[in-house]
PDB file of C-alpha atoms in Angstrom:
ATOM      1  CA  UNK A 196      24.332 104.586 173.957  1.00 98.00           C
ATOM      2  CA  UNK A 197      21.815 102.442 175.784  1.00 98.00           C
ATOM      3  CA  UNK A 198      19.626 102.729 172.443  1.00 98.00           C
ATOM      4  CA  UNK A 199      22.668 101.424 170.672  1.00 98.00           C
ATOM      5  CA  UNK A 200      22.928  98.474 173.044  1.00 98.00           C
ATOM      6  CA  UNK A 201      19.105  97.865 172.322  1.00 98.00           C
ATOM      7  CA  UNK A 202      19.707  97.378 168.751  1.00 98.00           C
ATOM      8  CA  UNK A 203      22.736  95.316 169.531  1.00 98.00           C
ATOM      9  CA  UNK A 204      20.627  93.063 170.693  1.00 98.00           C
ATOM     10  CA  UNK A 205      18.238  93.150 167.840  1.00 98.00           C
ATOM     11  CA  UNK A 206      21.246  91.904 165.825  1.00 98.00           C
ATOM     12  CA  UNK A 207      22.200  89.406 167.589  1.00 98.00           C
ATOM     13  CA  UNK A 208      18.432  87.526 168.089  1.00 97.00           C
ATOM     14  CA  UNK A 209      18.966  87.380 164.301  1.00 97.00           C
ATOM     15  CA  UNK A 210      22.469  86.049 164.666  1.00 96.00           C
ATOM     16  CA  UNK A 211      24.910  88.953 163.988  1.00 98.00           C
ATOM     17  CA  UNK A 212      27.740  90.458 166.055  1.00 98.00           C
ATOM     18  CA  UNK A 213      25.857  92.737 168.313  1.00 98.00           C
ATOM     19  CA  UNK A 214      26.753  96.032 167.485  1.00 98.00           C
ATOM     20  CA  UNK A 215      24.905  98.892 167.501  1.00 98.00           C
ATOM     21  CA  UNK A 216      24.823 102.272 166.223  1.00 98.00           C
ATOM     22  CA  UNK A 217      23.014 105.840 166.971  1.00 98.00           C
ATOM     23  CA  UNK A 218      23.429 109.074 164.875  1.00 98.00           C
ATOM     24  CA  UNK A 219      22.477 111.796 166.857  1.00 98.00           C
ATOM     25  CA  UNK A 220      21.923 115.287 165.356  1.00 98.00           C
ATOM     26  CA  UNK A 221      20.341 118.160 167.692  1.00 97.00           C
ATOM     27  CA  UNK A 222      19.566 115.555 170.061  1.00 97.00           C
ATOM     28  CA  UNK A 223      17.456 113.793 167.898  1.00 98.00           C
ATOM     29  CA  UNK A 224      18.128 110.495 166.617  1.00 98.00           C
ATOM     30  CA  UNK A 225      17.998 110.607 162.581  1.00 98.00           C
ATOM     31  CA  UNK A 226      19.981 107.349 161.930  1.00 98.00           C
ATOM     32  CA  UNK A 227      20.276 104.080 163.607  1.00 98.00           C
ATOM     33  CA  UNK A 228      20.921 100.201 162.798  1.00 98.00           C
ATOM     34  CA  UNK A 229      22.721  96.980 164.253  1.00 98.00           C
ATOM     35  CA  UNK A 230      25.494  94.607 162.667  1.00 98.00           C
ATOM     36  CA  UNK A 231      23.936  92.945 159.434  1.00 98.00           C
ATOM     37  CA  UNK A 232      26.527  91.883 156.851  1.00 98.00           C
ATOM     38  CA  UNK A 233      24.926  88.139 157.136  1.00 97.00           C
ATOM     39  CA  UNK A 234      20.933  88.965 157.079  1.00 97.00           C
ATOM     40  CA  UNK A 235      21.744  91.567 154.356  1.00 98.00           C
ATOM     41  CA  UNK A 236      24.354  90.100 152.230  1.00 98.00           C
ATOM     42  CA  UNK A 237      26.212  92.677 152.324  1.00 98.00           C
ATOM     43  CA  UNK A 238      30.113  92.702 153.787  1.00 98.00           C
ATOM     44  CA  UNK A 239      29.713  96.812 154.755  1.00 98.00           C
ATOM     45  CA  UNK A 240      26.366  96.305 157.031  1.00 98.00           C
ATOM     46  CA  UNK A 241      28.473  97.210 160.084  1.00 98.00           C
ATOM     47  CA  UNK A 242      26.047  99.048 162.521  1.00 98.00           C
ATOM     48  CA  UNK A 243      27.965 102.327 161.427  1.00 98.00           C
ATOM     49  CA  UNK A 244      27.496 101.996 158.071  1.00 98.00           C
ATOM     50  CA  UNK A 245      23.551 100.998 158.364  1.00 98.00           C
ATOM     51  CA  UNK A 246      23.244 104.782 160.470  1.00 99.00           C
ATOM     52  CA  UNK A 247      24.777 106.767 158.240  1.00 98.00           C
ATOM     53  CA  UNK A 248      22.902 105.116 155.256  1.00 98.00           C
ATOM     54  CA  UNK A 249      19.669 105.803 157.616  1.00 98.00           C
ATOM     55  CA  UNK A 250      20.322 109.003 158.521  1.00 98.00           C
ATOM     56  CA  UNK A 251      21.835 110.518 154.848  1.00 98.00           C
ATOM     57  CA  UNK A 252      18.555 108.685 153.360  1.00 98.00           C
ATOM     58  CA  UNK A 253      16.091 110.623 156.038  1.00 98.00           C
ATOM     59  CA  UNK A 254      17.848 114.067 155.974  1.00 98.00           C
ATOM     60  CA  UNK A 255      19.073 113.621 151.562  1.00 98.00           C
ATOM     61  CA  UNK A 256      22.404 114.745 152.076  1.00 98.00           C
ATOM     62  CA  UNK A 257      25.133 112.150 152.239  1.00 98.00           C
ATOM     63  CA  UNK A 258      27.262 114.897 154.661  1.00 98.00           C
ATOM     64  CA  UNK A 259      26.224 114.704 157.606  1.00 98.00           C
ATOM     65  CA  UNK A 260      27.780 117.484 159.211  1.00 98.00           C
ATOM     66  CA  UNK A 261      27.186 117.950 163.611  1.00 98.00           C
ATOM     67  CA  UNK A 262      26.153 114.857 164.258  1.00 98.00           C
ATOM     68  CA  UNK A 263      27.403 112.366 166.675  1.00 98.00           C
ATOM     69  CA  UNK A 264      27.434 108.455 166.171  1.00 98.00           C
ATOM     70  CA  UNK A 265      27.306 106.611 169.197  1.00 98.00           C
ATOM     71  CA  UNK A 266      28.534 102.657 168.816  1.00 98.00           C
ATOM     72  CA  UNK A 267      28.655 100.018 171.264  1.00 98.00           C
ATOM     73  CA  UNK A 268      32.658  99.007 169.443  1.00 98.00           C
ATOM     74  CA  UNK A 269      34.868 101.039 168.302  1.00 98.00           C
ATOM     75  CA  UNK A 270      35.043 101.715 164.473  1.00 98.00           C
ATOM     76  CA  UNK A 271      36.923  99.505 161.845  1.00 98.00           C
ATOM     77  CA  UNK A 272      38.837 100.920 158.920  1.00 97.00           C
ATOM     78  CA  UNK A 273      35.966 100.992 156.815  1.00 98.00           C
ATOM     79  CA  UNK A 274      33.805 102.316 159.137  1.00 98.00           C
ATOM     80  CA  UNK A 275      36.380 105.048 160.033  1.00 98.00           C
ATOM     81  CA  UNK A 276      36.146 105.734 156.489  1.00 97.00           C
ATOM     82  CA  UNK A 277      32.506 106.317 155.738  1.00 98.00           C
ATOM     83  CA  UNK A 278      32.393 108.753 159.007  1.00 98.00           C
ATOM     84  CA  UNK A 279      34.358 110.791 157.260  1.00 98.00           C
ATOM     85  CA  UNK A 280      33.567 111.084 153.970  1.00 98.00           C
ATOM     86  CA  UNK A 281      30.090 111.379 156.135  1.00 98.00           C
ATOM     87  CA  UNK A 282      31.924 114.620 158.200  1.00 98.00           C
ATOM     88  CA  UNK A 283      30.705 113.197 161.035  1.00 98.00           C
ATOM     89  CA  UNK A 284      31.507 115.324 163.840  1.00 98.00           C
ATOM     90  CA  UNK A 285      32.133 113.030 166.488  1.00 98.00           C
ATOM     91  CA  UNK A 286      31.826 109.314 167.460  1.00 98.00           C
ATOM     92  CA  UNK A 287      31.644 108.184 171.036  1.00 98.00           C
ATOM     93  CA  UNK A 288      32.288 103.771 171.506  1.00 98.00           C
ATOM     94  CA  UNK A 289      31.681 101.834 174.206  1.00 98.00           C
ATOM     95  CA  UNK A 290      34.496  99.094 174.197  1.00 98.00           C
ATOM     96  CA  UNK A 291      37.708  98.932 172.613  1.00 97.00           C
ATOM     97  CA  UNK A 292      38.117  96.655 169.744  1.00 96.00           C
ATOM     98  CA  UNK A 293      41.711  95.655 170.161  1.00 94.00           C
ATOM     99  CA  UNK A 294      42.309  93.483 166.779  1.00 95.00           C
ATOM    100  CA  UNK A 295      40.111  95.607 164.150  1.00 95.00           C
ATOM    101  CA  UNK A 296      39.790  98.522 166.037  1.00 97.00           C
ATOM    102  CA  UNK A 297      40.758 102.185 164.117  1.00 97.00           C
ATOM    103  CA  UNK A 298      40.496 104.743 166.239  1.00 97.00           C
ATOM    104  CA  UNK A 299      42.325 103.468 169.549  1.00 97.00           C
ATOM    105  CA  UNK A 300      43.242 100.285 169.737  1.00 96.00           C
ATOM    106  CA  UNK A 301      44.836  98.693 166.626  1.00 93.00           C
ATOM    107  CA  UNK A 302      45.546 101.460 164.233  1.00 94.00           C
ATOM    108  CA  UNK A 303      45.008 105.033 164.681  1.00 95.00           C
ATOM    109  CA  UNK A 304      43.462 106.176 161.433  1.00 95.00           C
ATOM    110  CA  UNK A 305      42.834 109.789 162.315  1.00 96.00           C
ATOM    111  CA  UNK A 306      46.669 110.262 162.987  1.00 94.00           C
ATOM    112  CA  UNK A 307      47.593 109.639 159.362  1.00 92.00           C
ATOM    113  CA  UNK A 308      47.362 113.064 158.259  1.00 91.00           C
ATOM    114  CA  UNK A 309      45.529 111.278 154.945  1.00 91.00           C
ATOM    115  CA  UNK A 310      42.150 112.620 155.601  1.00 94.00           C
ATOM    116  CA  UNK A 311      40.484 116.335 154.968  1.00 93.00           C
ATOM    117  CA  UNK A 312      38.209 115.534 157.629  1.00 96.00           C
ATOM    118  CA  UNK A 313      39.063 114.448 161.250  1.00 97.00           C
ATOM    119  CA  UNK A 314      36.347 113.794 163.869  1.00 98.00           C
ATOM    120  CA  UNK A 315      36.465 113.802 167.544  1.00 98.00           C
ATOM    121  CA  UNK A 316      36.506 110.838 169.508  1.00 98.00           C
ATOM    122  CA  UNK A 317      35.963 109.172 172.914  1.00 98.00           C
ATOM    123  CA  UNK A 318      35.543 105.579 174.094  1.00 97.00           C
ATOM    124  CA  UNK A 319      34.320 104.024 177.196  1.00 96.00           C
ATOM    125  CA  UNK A 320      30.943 104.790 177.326  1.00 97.00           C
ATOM    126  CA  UNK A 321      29.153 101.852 179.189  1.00 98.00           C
ATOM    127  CA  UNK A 322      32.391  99.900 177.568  1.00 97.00           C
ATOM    128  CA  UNK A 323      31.463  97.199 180.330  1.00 98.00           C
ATOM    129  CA  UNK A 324      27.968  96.303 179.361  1.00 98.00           C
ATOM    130  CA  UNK A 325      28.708  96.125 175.349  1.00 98.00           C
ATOM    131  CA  UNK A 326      32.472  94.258 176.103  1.00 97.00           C
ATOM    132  CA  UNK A 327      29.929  91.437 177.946  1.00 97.00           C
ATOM    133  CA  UNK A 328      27.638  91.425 175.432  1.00 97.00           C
ATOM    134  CA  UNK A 329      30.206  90.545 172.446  1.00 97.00           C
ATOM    135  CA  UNK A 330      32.066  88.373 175.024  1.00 96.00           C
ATOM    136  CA  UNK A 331      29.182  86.190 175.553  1.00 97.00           C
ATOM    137  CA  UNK A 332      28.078  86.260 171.973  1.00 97.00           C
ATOM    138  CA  UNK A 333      31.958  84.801 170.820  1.00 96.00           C
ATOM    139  CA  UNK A 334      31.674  82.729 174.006  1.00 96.00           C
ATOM    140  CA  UNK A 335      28.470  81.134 173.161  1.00 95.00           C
ATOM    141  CA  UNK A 336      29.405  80.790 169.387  1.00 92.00           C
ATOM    142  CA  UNK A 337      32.307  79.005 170.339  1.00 93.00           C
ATOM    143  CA  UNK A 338      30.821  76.632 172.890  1.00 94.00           C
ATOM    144  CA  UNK A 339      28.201  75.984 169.325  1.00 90.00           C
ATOM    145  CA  UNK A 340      31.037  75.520 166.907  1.00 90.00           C
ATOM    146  CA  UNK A 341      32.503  72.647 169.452  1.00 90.00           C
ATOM    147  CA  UNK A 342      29.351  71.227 170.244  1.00 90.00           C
ATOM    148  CA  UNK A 343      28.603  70.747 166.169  1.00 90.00           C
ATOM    149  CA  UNK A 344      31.940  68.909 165.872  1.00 86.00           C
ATOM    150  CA  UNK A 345      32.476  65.815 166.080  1.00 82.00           C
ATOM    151  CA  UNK A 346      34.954  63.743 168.897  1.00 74.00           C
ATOM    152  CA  UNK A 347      38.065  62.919 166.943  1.00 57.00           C
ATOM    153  CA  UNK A 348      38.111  65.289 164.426  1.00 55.00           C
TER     154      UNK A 348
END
């Protein structure tokens, strides 16, 4: 996880929501990548999705079975998606992601019964050091946006 706070942080010098991802497979990493939809131009360059591409790309298999993403936020619907169509076999978030969030917080995905693939799942993971990091990003973005505005309007 503290690898996937690193590239967080790449992300966000460049101006994206810092997330970051890890996929680990026999303890070594074989896919990684931060938050990117706006440097890429592309709307599914969430840090999940930038791993798995990574990782498929290095080992040239688009399955990749026992391996373990580790992600500084908890997984959107498309991202819960692609892990398992990936058969990823478990994913382990730091903080919660209560409005977009797909595994805990504001749906519950894996409960559907929809999928022929379930992974495991655990969140918390230095949850306190990636929540401040996204709070301060929004916070700072905010205090931008107001600054750029002008009085009156």
């Amino acid at each position: 996880m503290q690898r996937a706070l690193q590239l967080a942080l790449a992300g966000e010098a460049l101006g994206e929501v810092p997330v970051g991802a890890v996929l680990v497979q026999d303890g070594v990493i074989i896919g990684e990548g931060f938050n990117a939809p706006i440097t890429r131009h592309d709307p599914t360059a969430h840090a999940e999705v930038v791993a798995l591409r990574a990782a498929a790309e290095r080992v040239g298999n688009y399955r990749l079975e026992k391996t373990t993403l580790y992600v500084t936020l908890e997984p959107c619907t498309m991202c819960v998606g692609a892990l398992v169509h990936a058969r990823v076999a478990r994913v382990v978030f730091a903080a919660a992601e209560p409005k977009a969030g797909s595994l805990v917080s504001a749906r519950r995905q894996l409960e559907s019964g929809y999928y022929n693939h379930v992974f495991l799942f655990e969140g918390g993971l230095l949850a306190d050091e990636a929540g401040t990091m996204l709070s301060d990003f929004f916070r700072r973005r905010r205090l931008a946006q107001k600054a750029a505005t002008p009085r009156g309007e």
